Coordinates of C-alpha atoms in Angstrom, one line a residue:
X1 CA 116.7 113.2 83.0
X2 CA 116.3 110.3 85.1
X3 CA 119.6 108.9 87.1
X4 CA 119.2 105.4 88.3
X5 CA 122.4 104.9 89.6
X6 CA 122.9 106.2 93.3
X7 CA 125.6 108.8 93.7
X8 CA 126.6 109.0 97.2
X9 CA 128.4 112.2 98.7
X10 CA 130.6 112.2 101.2
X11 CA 129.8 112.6 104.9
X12 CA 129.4 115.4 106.6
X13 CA 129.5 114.6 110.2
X14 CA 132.0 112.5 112.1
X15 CA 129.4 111.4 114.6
X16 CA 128.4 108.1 112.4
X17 CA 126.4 106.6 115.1
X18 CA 124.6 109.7 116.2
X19 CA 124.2 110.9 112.9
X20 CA 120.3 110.9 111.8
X21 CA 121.4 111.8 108.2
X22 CA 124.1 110.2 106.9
X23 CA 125.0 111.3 103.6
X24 CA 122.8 111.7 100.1
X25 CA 121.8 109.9 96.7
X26 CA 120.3 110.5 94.1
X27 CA 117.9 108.1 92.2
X28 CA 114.2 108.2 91.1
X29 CA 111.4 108.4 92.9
X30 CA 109.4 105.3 90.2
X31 CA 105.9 105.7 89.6
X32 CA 105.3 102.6 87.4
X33 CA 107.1 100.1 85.5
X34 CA 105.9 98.4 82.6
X35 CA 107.3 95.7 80.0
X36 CA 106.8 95.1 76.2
X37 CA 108.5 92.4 74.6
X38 CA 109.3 91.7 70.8
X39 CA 108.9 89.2 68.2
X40 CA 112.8 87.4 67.4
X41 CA 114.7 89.8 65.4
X42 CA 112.3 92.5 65.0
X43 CA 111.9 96.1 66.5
X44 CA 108.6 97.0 65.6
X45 CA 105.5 96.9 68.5
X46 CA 102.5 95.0 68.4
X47 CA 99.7 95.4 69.5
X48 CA 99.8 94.2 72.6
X49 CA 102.8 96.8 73.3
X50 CA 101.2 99.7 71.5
X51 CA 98.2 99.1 73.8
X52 CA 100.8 99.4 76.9
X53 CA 102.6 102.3 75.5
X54 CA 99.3 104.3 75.7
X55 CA 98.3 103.4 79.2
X56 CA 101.4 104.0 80.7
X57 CA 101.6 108.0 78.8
X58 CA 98.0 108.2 80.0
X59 CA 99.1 107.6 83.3
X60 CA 101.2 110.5 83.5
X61 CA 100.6 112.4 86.7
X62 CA 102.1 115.5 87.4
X63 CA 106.2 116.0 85.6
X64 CA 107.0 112.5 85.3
X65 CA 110.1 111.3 83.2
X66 CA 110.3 107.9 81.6
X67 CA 113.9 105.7 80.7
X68 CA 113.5 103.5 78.0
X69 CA 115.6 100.6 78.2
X70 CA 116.3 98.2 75.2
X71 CA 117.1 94.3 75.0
X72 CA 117.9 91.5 73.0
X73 CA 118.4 87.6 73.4
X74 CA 121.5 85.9 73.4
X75 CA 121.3 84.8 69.4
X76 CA 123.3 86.5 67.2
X77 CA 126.8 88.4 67.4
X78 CA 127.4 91.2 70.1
X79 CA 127.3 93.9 67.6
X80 CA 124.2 93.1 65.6
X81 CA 122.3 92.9 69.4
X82 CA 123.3 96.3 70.9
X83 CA 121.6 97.4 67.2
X84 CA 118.9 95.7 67.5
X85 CA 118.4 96.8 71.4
X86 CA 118.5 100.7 70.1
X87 CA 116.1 100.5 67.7
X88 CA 114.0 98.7 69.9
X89 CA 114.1 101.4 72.2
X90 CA 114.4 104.3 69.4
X91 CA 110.8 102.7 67.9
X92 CA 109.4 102.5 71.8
X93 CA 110.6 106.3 72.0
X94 CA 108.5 107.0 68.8
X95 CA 105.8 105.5 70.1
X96 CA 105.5 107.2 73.4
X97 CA 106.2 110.7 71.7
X98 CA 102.9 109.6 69.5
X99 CA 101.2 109.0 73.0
X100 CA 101.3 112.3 74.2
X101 CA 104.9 111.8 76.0
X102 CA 107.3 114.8 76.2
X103 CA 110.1 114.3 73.7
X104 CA 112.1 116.1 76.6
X105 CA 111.4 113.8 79.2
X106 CA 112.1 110.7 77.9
X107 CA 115.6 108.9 78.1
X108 CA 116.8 106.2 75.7
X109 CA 119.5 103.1 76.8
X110 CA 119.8 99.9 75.6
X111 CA 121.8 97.0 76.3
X112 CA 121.8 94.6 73.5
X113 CA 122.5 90.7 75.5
X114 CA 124.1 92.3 78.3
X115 CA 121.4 92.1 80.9
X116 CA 119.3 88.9 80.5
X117 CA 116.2 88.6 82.2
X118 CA 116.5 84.6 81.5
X119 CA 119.7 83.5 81.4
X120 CA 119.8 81.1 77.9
X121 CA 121.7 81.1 74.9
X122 CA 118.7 80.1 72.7
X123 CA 115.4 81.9 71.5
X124 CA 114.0 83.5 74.6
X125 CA 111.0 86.0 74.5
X126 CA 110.9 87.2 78.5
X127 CA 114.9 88.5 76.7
X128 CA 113.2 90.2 73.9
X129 CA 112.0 93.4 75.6
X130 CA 111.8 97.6 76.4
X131 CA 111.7 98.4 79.8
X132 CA 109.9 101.3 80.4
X133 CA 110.2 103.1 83.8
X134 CA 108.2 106.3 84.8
X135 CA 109.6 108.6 87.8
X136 CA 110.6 111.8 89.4
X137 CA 114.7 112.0 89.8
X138 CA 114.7 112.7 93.4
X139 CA 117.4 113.6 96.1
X140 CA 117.9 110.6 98.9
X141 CA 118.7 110.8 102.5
X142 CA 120.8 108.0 104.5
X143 CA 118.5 108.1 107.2
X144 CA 119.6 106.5 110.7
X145 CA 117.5 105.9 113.5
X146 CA 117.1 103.8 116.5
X147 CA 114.9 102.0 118.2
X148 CA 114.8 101.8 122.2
X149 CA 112.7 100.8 125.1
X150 CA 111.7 103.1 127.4
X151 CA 114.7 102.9 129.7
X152 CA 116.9 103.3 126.7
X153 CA 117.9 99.2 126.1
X154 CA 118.5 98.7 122.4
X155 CA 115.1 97.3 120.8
X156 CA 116.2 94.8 117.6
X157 CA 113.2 95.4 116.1
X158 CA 111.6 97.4 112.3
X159 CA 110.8 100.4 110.8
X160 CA 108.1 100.8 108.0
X161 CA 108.9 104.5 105.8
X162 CA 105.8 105.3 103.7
X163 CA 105.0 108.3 101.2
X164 CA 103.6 108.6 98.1
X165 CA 105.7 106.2 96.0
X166 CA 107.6 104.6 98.9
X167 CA 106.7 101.8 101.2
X168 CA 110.1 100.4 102.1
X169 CA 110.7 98.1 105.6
X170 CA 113.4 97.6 107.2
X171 CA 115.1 95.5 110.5
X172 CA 117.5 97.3 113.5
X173 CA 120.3 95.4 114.3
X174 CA 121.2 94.7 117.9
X175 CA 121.9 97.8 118.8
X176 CA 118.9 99.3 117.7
X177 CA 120.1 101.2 115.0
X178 CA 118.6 100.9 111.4
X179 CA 119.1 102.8 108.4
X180 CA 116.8 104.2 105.7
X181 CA 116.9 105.9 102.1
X182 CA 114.6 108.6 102.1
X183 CA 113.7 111.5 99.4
X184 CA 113.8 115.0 100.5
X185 CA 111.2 117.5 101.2
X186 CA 108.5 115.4 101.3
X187 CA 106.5 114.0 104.5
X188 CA 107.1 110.5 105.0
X189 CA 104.9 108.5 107.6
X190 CA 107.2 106.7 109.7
X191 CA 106.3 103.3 112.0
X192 CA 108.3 101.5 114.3
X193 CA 107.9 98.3 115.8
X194 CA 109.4 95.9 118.2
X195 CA 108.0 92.4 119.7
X196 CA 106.4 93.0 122.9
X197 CA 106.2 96.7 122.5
X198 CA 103.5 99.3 121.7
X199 CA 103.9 100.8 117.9
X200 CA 105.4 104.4 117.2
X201 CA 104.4 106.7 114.5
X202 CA 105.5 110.2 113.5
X203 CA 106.0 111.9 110.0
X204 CA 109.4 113.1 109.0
X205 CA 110.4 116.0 106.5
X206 CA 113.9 115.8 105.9
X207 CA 115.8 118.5 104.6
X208 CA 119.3 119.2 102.7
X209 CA 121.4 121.4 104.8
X210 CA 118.5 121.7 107.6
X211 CA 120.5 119.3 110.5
X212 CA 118.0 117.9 112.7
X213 CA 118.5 115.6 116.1
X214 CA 119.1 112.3 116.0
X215 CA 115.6 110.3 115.8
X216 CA 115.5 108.1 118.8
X217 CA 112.1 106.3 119.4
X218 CA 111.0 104.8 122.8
X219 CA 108.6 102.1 122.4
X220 CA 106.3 101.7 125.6
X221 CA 106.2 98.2 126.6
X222 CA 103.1 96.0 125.9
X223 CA 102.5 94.6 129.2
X224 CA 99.5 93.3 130.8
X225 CA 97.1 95.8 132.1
X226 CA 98.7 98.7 130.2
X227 CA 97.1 100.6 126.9
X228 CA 97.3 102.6 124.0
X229 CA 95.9 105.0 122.4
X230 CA 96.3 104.7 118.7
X231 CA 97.1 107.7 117.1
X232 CA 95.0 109.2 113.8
X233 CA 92.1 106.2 114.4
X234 CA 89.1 108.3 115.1
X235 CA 85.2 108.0 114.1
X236 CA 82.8 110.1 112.1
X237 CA 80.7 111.6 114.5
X238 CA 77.7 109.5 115.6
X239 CA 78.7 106.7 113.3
X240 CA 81.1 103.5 113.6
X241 CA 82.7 105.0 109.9
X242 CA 86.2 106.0 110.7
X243 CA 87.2 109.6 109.2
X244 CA 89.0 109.2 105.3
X245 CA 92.2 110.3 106.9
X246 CA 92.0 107.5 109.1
X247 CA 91.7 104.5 106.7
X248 CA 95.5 104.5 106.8
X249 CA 96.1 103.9 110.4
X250 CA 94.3 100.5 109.9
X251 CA 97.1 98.9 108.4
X252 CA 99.6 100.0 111.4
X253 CA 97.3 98.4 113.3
X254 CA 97.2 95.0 111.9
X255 CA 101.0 95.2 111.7
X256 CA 101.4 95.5 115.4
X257 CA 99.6 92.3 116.0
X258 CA 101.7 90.5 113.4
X259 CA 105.0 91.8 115.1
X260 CA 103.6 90.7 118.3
X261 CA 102.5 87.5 118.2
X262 CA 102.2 86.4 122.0
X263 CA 99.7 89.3 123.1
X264 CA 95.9 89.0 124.0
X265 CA 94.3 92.4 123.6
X266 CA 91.0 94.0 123.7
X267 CA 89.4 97.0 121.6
X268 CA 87.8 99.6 123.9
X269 CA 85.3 101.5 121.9
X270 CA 84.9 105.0 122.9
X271 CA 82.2 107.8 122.4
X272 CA 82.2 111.9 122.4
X273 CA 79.0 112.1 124.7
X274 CA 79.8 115.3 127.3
X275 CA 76.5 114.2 129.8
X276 CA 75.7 112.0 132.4
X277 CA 77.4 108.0 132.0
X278 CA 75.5 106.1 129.4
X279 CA 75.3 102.7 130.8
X280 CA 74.4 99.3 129.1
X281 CA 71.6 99.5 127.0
X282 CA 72.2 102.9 125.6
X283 CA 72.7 104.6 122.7
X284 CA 76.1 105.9 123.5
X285 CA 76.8 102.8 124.6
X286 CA 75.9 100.6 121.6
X287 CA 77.7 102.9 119.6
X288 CA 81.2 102.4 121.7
X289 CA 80.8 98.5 121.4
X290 CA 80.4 99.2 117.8
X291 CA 83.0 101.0 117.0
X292 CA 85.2 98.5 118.5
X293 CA 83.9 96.1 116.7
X294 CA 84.9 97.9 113.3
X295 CA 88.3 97.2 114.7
X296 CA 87.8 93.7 115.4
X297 CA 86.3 92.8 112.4
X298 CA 89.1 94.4 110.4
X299 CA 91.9 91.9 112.1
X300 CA 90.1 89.4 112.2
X301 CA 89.6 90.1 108.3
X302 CA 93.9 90.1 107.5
X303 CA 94.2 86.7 109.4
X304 CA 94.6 87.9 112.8
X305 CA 92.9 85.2 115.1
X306 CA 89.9 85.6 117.1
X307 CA 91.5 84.0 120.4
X308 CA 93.7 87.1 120.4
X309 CA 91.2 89.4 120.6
X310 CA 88.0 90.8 122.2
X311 CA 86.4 94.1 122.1
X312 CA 84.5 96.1 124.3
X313 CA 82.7 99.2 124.5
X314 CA 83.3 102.0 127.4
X315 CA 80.3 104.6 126.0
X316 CA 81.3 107.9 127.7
X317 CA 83.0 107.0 130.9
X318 CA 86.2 107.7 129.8
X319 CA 86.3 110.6 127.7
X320 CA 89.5 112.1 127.1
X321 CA 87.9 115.7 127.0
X322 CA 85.6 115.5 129.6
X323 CA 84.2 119.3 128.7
X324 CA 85.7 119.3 124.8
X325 CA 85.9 122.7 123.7
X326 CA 86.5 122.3 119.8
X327 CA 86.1 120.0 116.9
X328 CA 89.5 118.6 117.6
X329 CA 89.0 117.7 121.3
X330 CA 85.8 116.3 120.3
X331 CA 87.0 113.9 117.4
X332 CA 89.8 112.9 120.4
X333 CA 87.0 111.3 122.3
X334 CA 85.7 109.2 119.5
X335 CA 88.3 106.5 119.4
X336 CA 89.4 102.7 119.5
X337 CA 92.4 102.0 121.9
X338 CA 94.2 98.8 122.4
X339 CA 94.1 97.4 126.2
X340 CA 96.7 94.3 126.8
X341 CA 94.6 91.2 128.2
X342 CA 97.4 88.5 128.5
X343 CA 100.7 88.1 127.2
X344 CA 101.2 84.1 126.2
X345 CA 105.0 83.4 124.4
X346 CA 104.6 80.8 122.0
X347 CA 104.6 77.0 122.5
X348 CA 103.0 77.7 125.8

């Protein structure tokens, strides 16, 4: 059954600070959550909620449970309420058992006035409702991490933790450090970010009773003259469509201009072409501008402004694999990578 209340165990090692995981919780790992609300004083579902009901047990993937959760107004006594507030949930339950819902994998609670959604002591429909919340109970990890420069100064900047029903952002204090709950034995696409740095990204798997080392991450200073190559942002071969499993570096992307507001960069389009350099005018070329320009159009797209970029196309002249042997070395070549132009704080 679903446990939405975080249980946390002790520690289990004195080194707080260095400690990547700190202790565990466990909650759910939500999938959806939907709301159906009732006419004053009834318990039975209209339309409108039966139609709900059904989407949400359609949209069942995989072993999901659900918690029902009933609610009242503030009218009426205490007792006649938390009644009303079962049935509620009791005649929701009903209804999602009819939809195709596992009778074992559903939870019942209800609350009678005891959580308004609007606080009033009058007739209030947004009151009147069953919340209905599908997940996975999952074990949590205090995560701990921290965020330096190269030289190891404290960096106060952010770390973004995605996976398949997580996206959750958080800020590092002063010192760097910044904490993070994360479920178990499940990769988790981690991004860190700091003003006037490059971006960091790595995937994490993180383990009961499987210690790891504390996760510090260097970010490379965003200076002028220096680049980076951004990680998982390749090109269909031939083409300026980036590869599916690329799509997601996009967003990384357009983050790292938001956190860094006062940097001027260009896009340098690259191209897998092992001959002779392809100057202007060529086909390899073209297709290097191009590909850049993918990029360009993309930021420029989320709100990014054109004065803060340019783009730029370096065909074959810079291949990372000069002589690539495999697929792998090959896709390496076809790439966008960020080159800093000018760095300009604000109000100047």
């Amino acid at each position: 059954m679903l446990r939405l209340l975080f249980s946390l165990l002790v520690y289990t090692s004195p080194l707080l600070l260095w400690a990547q995981v700190m202790g565990y919780v466990d909650s759910v790992e939500v999938h959806r959550t939907d709301t159906i609300y009732f006419e004053f004083g009834s318990d039975e579902l209209d339309d409108t909620a039966l139609t709900a009901v059904n989407a949400l047990a359609a949209d069942r993937p995989g072993a999901l449970e659900l918690y029902l959760e009933g609610h009242t107004d503030a009218v009426g006594s205490d007792q006649a309420n938390d009644d009303l507030a079962r049935r509620r949930s009791e005649n929701t339950r009903q209804s999602v058992l009819a939809a195709g819902w596992p009778e074992e994998a559903v939870e019942l609670r209800y609350f009678g006035e005891n959580r308004l959604a609007v606080r009033s002591a009058g007739k209030e429909r947004l009151n009147r409702r069953v919340l209905l919340r599908s997940g996975l109970p999952r074990r949590y990890a205090r995560f701990r991490g921290r965020i330096t420069s190269e030289d190891g100064t404290p960096i106060p900047g952010g770390a973004i933790a995605r996976s398949r029903y997580l996206k959750d952002t958080v800020r590092a204090d002063d010192q760097g450090y910044y904490e993070l709950i994360l479920p178990l034995d499940m990769g988790i696409r981690l991004d860190i970010y700091a003003r006037g740095h490059f971006f960091s990204s790595q995937t994490l798997i993180l383990s009961e009773g499987k210690p790891v080392p504390p996760l510090v991450t260097k970010l490379s200073p965003a200076i002028v003259g220096s680049k980076m190559k951004v990680e998982d942002l390749y090109f269909v071969g031939n083409q300026t469509n980036l590869l599916a499993e690329s799509a997601p570096t996009l967003p990384r992307l357009l983050q790292f201009m938001r956190t860094t507001p006062e940097l001027r960069i260009e896009l340098s389009g690259h191209v897998n072409n092992p001959a002779e350099p392809q100057g202007p005018g060529s086909w390899s070329y073209n297709l290097a501008i191009n590909r850049a320009k993918v990029i360009y159009d993309y930021l420029v797209k989320f709100g990014i402004p054109k004065e803060r970029l340019s783009f730029k196309g370096y065909s074959n002249w810079e291949m990372v694999n000069p002589k690539p042997k495999n697929s792998e070395e090959m896709r390496a070549n076809r790439r966008v990578e960020i080159r800093v132009l000018e760095v300009v704080e604000p109000g100047n």
